[in-house]
XYZ file of C-alpha atoms in Angstrom:
336
model
C -29.430 -11.942 7.231
C -28.211 -11.478 10.803
C -29.711 -8.466 12.601
C -28.238 -7.012 15.802
C -30.116 -4.264 17.637
C -28.242 -2.085 20.130
C -30.318 -0.262 22.727
C -29.024 3.087 23.891
C -28.000 4.507 26.255
C -27.579 1.060 27.854
C -25.399 -0.123 24.910
C -26.924 -3.597 25.179
C -26.890 -5.655 21.971
C -29.515 -8.295 21.152
C -30.196 -10.501 18.144
C -33.492 -9.848 16.345
C -35.249 -10.577 13.099
C -36.203 -8.006 10.483
C -39.720 -7.510 11.906
C -38.452 -6.828 15.423
C -35.797 -4.419 14.146
C -38.467 -2.642 12.091
C -40.636 -2.181 15.166
C -37.732 -0.855 17.211
C -36.801 1.628 14.485
C -40.366 2.948 14.472
C -40.698 3.384 18.246
C -37.307 3.828 19.944
C -35.876 7.357 20.066
C -32.256 6.125 19.873
C -31.540 2.738 18.303
C -28.646 1.208 16.387
C -29.139 -1.680 13.967
C -26.318 -3.736 12.476
C -27.108 -6.115 9.597
C -24.754 -8.806 8.348
C -25.578 -10.043 4.866
C -24.088 -13.238 3.407
C -21.115 -12.837 1.102
C -21.489 -13.607 -2.584
C -19.921 -17.040 -2.096
C -22.261 -17.854 0.787
C -25.278 -16.661 -1.157
C -24.373 -18.845 -4.119
C -23.871 -21.847 -1.843
C -27.344 -21.316 -0.329
C -28.939 -20.877 -3.722
C -29.597 -17.161 -3.168
C -28.535 -14.144 -5.139
C -29.205 -15.627 -8.575
C -32.184 -16.172 -10.793
C -35.609 -14.596 -10.893
C -36.274 -15.376 -7.235
C -33.345 -13.247 -6.188
C -34.683 -10.290 -8.193
C -37.996 -10.506 -6.325
C -36.334 -10.354 -2.883
C -37.142 -7.131 -1.004
C -34.263 -4.805 -0.289
C -32.783 -4.289 3.159
C -34.496 -0.902 3.432
C -37.885 -2.436 2.605
C -37.437 -5.170 5.190
C -36.681 -2.607 7.873
C -39.334 -0.149 6.717
C -36.812 2.638 6.125
C -37.936 5.675 4.185
C -34.674 6.350 2.363
C -35.721 7.599 -1.050
C -32.639 8.597 -2.984
C -30.449 6.013 -1.255
C -31.389 3.060 -3.454
C -27.795 1.823 -3.304
C -28.140 0.987 0.416
C -27.219 -2.662 0.989
C -26.303 -3.292 -2.626
C -23.080 -5.138 -3.362
C -20.048 -3.604 -5.098
C -20.861 0.003 -4.260
C -18.155 2.646 -4.451
C -17.406 4.937 -1.471
C -19.928 7.746 -1.259
C -21.485 10.330 1.061
C -24.943 11.831 0.571
C -27.167 14.097 2.662
C -30.894 14.082 1.974
C -32.851 16.285 4.345
C -32.672 14.870 7.863
C -30.847 11.674 6.872
C -27.444 10.832 5.444
C -26.064 7.783 3.694
C -22.459 6.674 3.457
C -20.475 3.806 1.979
C -17.439 3.594 4.257
C -14.296 1.647 3.236
C -12.852 -0.578 5.958
C -9.604 -2.562 6.005
C -10.561 -6.102 6.936
C -7.497 -8.366 7.012
C -5.864 -8.347 3.593
C -9.000 -7.014 1.917
C -10.905 -3.740 1.891
C -14.631 -4.106 2.580
C -17.428 -1.539 2.488
C -19.843 -0.643 5.261
C -23.174 0.910 4.261
C -24.513 3.425 6.790
C -27.766 5.364 7.050
C -28.012 7.806 9.953
C -30.708 10.170 11.201
C -31.367 11.930 14.503
C -33.085 8.797 15.893
C -31.383 5.757 14.386
C -28.251 4.448 12.718
C -28.346 1.369 10.468
C -25.225 -0.368 9.164
C -25.081 -3.095 6.505
C -22.052 -5.194 5.600
C -21.420 -8.473 3.812
C -19.769 -11.051 6.011
C -18.295 -10.340 9.466
C -16.971 -6.805 9.879
C -14.337 -6.029 12.499
C -15.339 -2.394 12.396
C -18.812 -2.977 13.810
C -17.405 -5.214 16.554
C -14.931 -2.513 17.583
C -17.551 0.209 17.384
C -19.768 -1.667 19.833
C -17.008 -1.332 22.415
C -16.895 2.414 21.752
C -20.582 2.667 22.585
C -19.653 2.458 26.261
C -18.522 6.061 25.897
C -22.252 6.899 25.922
C -22.555 8.898 22.680
C -25.240 11.553 22.743
C -27.108 10.507 19.595
C -26.796 8.308 16.479
C -24.807 11.046 14.723
C -22.143 10.841 17.428
C -22.102 7.061 16.942
C -21.654 7.630 13.227
C -18.553 9.768 13.818
C -17.235 6.996 16.078
C -17.676 4.608 13.144
C -15.849 6.996 10.821
C -13.012 7.291 13.312
C -12.747 3.521 13.659
C -12.736 3.186 9.865
C -9.795 5.587 9.689
C -8.168 3.544 12.447
C -8.216 0.405 10.304
C -6.406 2.270 7.512
C -3.919 3.803 9.954
C -3.052 0.460 11.544
C -2.621 -1.188 8.142
C -0.417 1.655 6.867
C 1.791 1.730 9.973
C 2.209 -2.050 9.995
C 3.175 -2.103 6.318
C 5.488 0.882 6.801
C 7.396 -0.907 9.565
C 7.691 -4.035 7.415
C 8.963 -1.957 4.474
C 11.665 -0.365 6.606
C 12.719 -3.780 7.940
C 12.963 -5.123 4.388
C 15.042 -2.129 3.335
C 17.442 -2.619 6.242
C 17.665 -6.342 5.502
C 18.613 -5.717 1.873
C 21.850 -4.060 2.892
C 22.828 -7.092 4.957
C 21.583 -9.953 2.806
C 19.835 -9.216 -0.464
C 17.391 -11.925 -1.596
C 14.920 -12.130 -4.522
C 11.931 -12.708 -2.229
C 12.489 -9.261 -0.756
C 11.657 -7.689 -4.109
C 8.492 -9.755 -4.362
C 7.365 -8.688 -0.899
C 8.166 -5.054 -1.675
C 6.008 -5.306 -4.776
C 3.145 -6.631 -2.629
C 3.555 -3.783 -0.137
C 3.645 -1.241 -2.942
C 0.426 -2.687 -4.341
C -1.083 -2.643 -0.857
C -0.215 1.044 -0.422
C -1.792 1.834 -3.778
C -4.997 0.017 -2.778
C -5.210 1.824 0.556
C -4.800 5.151 -1.205
C -7.191 4.167 -4.004
C -10.036 3.317 -1.626
C -9.529 5.996 1.038
C -8.772 9.088 -1.067
C -12.126 9.212 -2.971
C -14.063 8.627 0.258
C -12.222 11.429 2.036
C -12.900 13.787 -0.844
C -16.651 13.166 -0.878
C -16.985 13.273 2.912
C -14.889 16.439 3.125
C -17.081 18.111 0.533
C -20.319 17.063 2.234
C -19.195 17.875 5.782
C -17.795 21.254 4.764
C -21.086 22.126 3.113
C -23.014 21.018 6.200
C -20.793 23.008 8.558
C -21.618 26.138 6.616
C -25.274 25.670 7.551
C -26.594 27.472 10.614
C -28.716 24.426 11.507
C -25.665 22.223 12.015
C -25.078 22.017 15.822
C -21.776 23.152 17.272
C -21.036 19.732 18.775
C -21.425 18.063 15.401
C -19.205 20.681 13.821
C -16.527 19.800 16.367
C -16.854 16.091 15.564
C -16.673 16.840 11.844
C -13.521 18.940 12.248
C -11.862 16.235 14.349
C -12.717 13.657 11.715
C -11.292 15.814 8.919
C -8.075 16.336 10.870
C -7.726 12.600 11.542
C -8.469 11.838 7.900
C -5.637 14.070 6.697
C -3.223 12.406 9.124
C -4.212 8.915 7.970
C -3.850 9.944 4.337
C -0.380 11.279 5.172
C 0.504 7.893 6.729
C -0.549 6.101 3.550
C 1.430 8.521 1.396
C 4.433 7.905 3.662
C 4.001 4.190 3.025
C 3.950 4.803 -0.719
C 7.103 6.909 -0.475
C 8.810 4.256 1.684
C 8.081 1.500 -0.837
C 9.425 3.671 -3.675
C 12.546 4.418 -1.621
C 13.034 0.712 -0.867
C 12.824 -0.134 -4.557
C 15.328 2.638 -5.295
C 17.681 1.228 -2.651
C 17.403 -2.230 -4.183
C 18.137 -0.810 -7.638
C 21.155 1.056 -6.251
C 22.533 -2.153 -4.744
C 22.086 -3.952 -8.061
C 23.741 -1.073 -9.923
C 26.677 -1.099 -7.493
C 27.223 -4.816 -7.990
C 27.016 -4.432 -11.755
C 29.562 -1.605 -11.652
C 31.933 -3.842 -9.698
C 31.570 -6.625 -12.261
C 32.160 -4.194 -15.119
C 35.299 -2.835 -13.422
C 36.695 -6.351 -12.998
C 35.964 -7.182 -16.617
C 37.721 -3.989 -17.684
C 40.817 -4.910 -15.635
C 40.906 -8.422 -17.089
C 40.528 -6.963 -20.582
C 43.476 -4.628 -19.984
C 45.630 -7.509 -18.733
C 44.953 -9.672 -21.759
C 44.932 -6.845 -24.272
C 48.646 -7.293 -25.180
C 48.078 -10.980 -25.977
C 45.157 -10.049 -28.189
C 47.276 -7.454 -29.923
C 50.197 -9.839 -30.400
C 48.087 -12.627 -31.870
C 46.411 -10.200 -34.222
C 49.669 -8.504 -35.157
C 51.652 -11.648 -35.855
C 48.716 -13.178 -37.648
C 49.176 -10.708 -40.515
C 51.557 -12.002 -43.198
C 53.415 -8.795 -43.998
C 56.857 -8.926 -45.602
C 58.400 -7.115 -42.637
C 57.252 -9.806 -40.232
C 58.310 -12.727 -42.370
C 61.702 -11.227 -43.330
C 62.771 -9.390 -40.143
C 61.605 -11.686 -37.324
C 63.476 -14.808 -38.216
C 64.533 -16.127 -34.789
C 62.607 -17.548 -31.840
C 64.382 -15.209 -29.402
C 63.146 -12.135 -31.213
C 59.556 -13.450 -31.078
C 59.633 -14.224 -27.351
C 61.372 -10.954 -26.551
C 58.708 -8.955 -28.332
C 55.764 -11.029 -27.077
C 56.791 -11.471 -23.435
C 58.398 -8.055 -23.141
C 55.300 -6.279 -24.402
C 53.076 -8.312 -22.051
C 55.269 -7.587 -19.011
C 55.437 -3.897 -19.898
C 51.640 -3.549 -20.143
C 51.081 -5.506 -16.912
C 53.588 -3.354 -15.056
C 51.957 -0.142 -16.255
C 48.474 -1.466 -15.387
C 49.441 -2.512 -11.868
C 51.155 0.824 -11.287
C 48.075 2.737 -12.394
C 45.807 0.566 -10.207
C 48.022 1.106 -7.195
C 48.413 4.845 -7.683
C 44.705 5.496 -8.286
C 43.601 3.086 -5.463
C 41.080 1.451 -7.783
C 42.070 -2.002 -6.593
C 41.565 -1.045 -2.952
C 38.066 0.237 -3.703
C 37.217 -3.012 -5.486
C 38.346 -5.011 -2.457
C 36.255 -2.800 -0.166
C 33.200 -3.399 -2.370
C 33.634 -7.136 -1.808
C 33.419 -6.603 1.933
């Protein structure tokens, strides 16, 4: 467990152990604590996180001496996004886009301290430390900075994927390739994941913040921060929904290109069938041993006159129809 303690208002970060962080939480009026826990793979490699010994390990809250009854999920792996207010403290599980994955940041905030817990390195906490130079007034203001940075990770991911989707869609009209469909499927899955993780979190936070803003004890400054967060959250959700719509549109464009090519092939097959239809008719007609055929068509000239004449007549009519209806010209334009 790696513990980083940030002193405010100086915004100076120092490494500490659990005992030192516990002492600072008990005495300092404004302190921020960031805790990095090992990932599941790292814990297994170190021999932790399994067996009876792992069950006896104290929780993160116990190590820091936090009185957070009702927030027993704090620091526990595989927690869903949530937002809970209990008296003078609040607990959140905040989703964060970290590379190609979506991680979760556990947060407990009161009027005097803010504690964050994450498994493995978290880009969000590193970025938030830079925001501390804005000199936030209290840990609650720092918490809203964290929420804003969390939304920023989703916004950047959605915008980047949206630009890539539009580039793929433009490229399909110039040179369609199978790998484009595979990448579009990945982007569509990515958009679904972004929406799947962010939408439930926004719903619970919106419900909790709206309820808190209705309270007379909720300061005006915090109400302003909450309203700004809600506005930003709706904009980010709109960006993700735009990404979903763009991926659906790109798939529709790809399907339209495929359908257009298939229509061209079908038209060519129909033309070839019309050209060779007289030959098919002649072979079928003369293959029937009727008395009229065997008695009336006795010379070779009569056979060739009927066979070739009928073929030339059908070809002439077909070419005339193609020329008059400009079907052939449209087929040539489709090739270009």
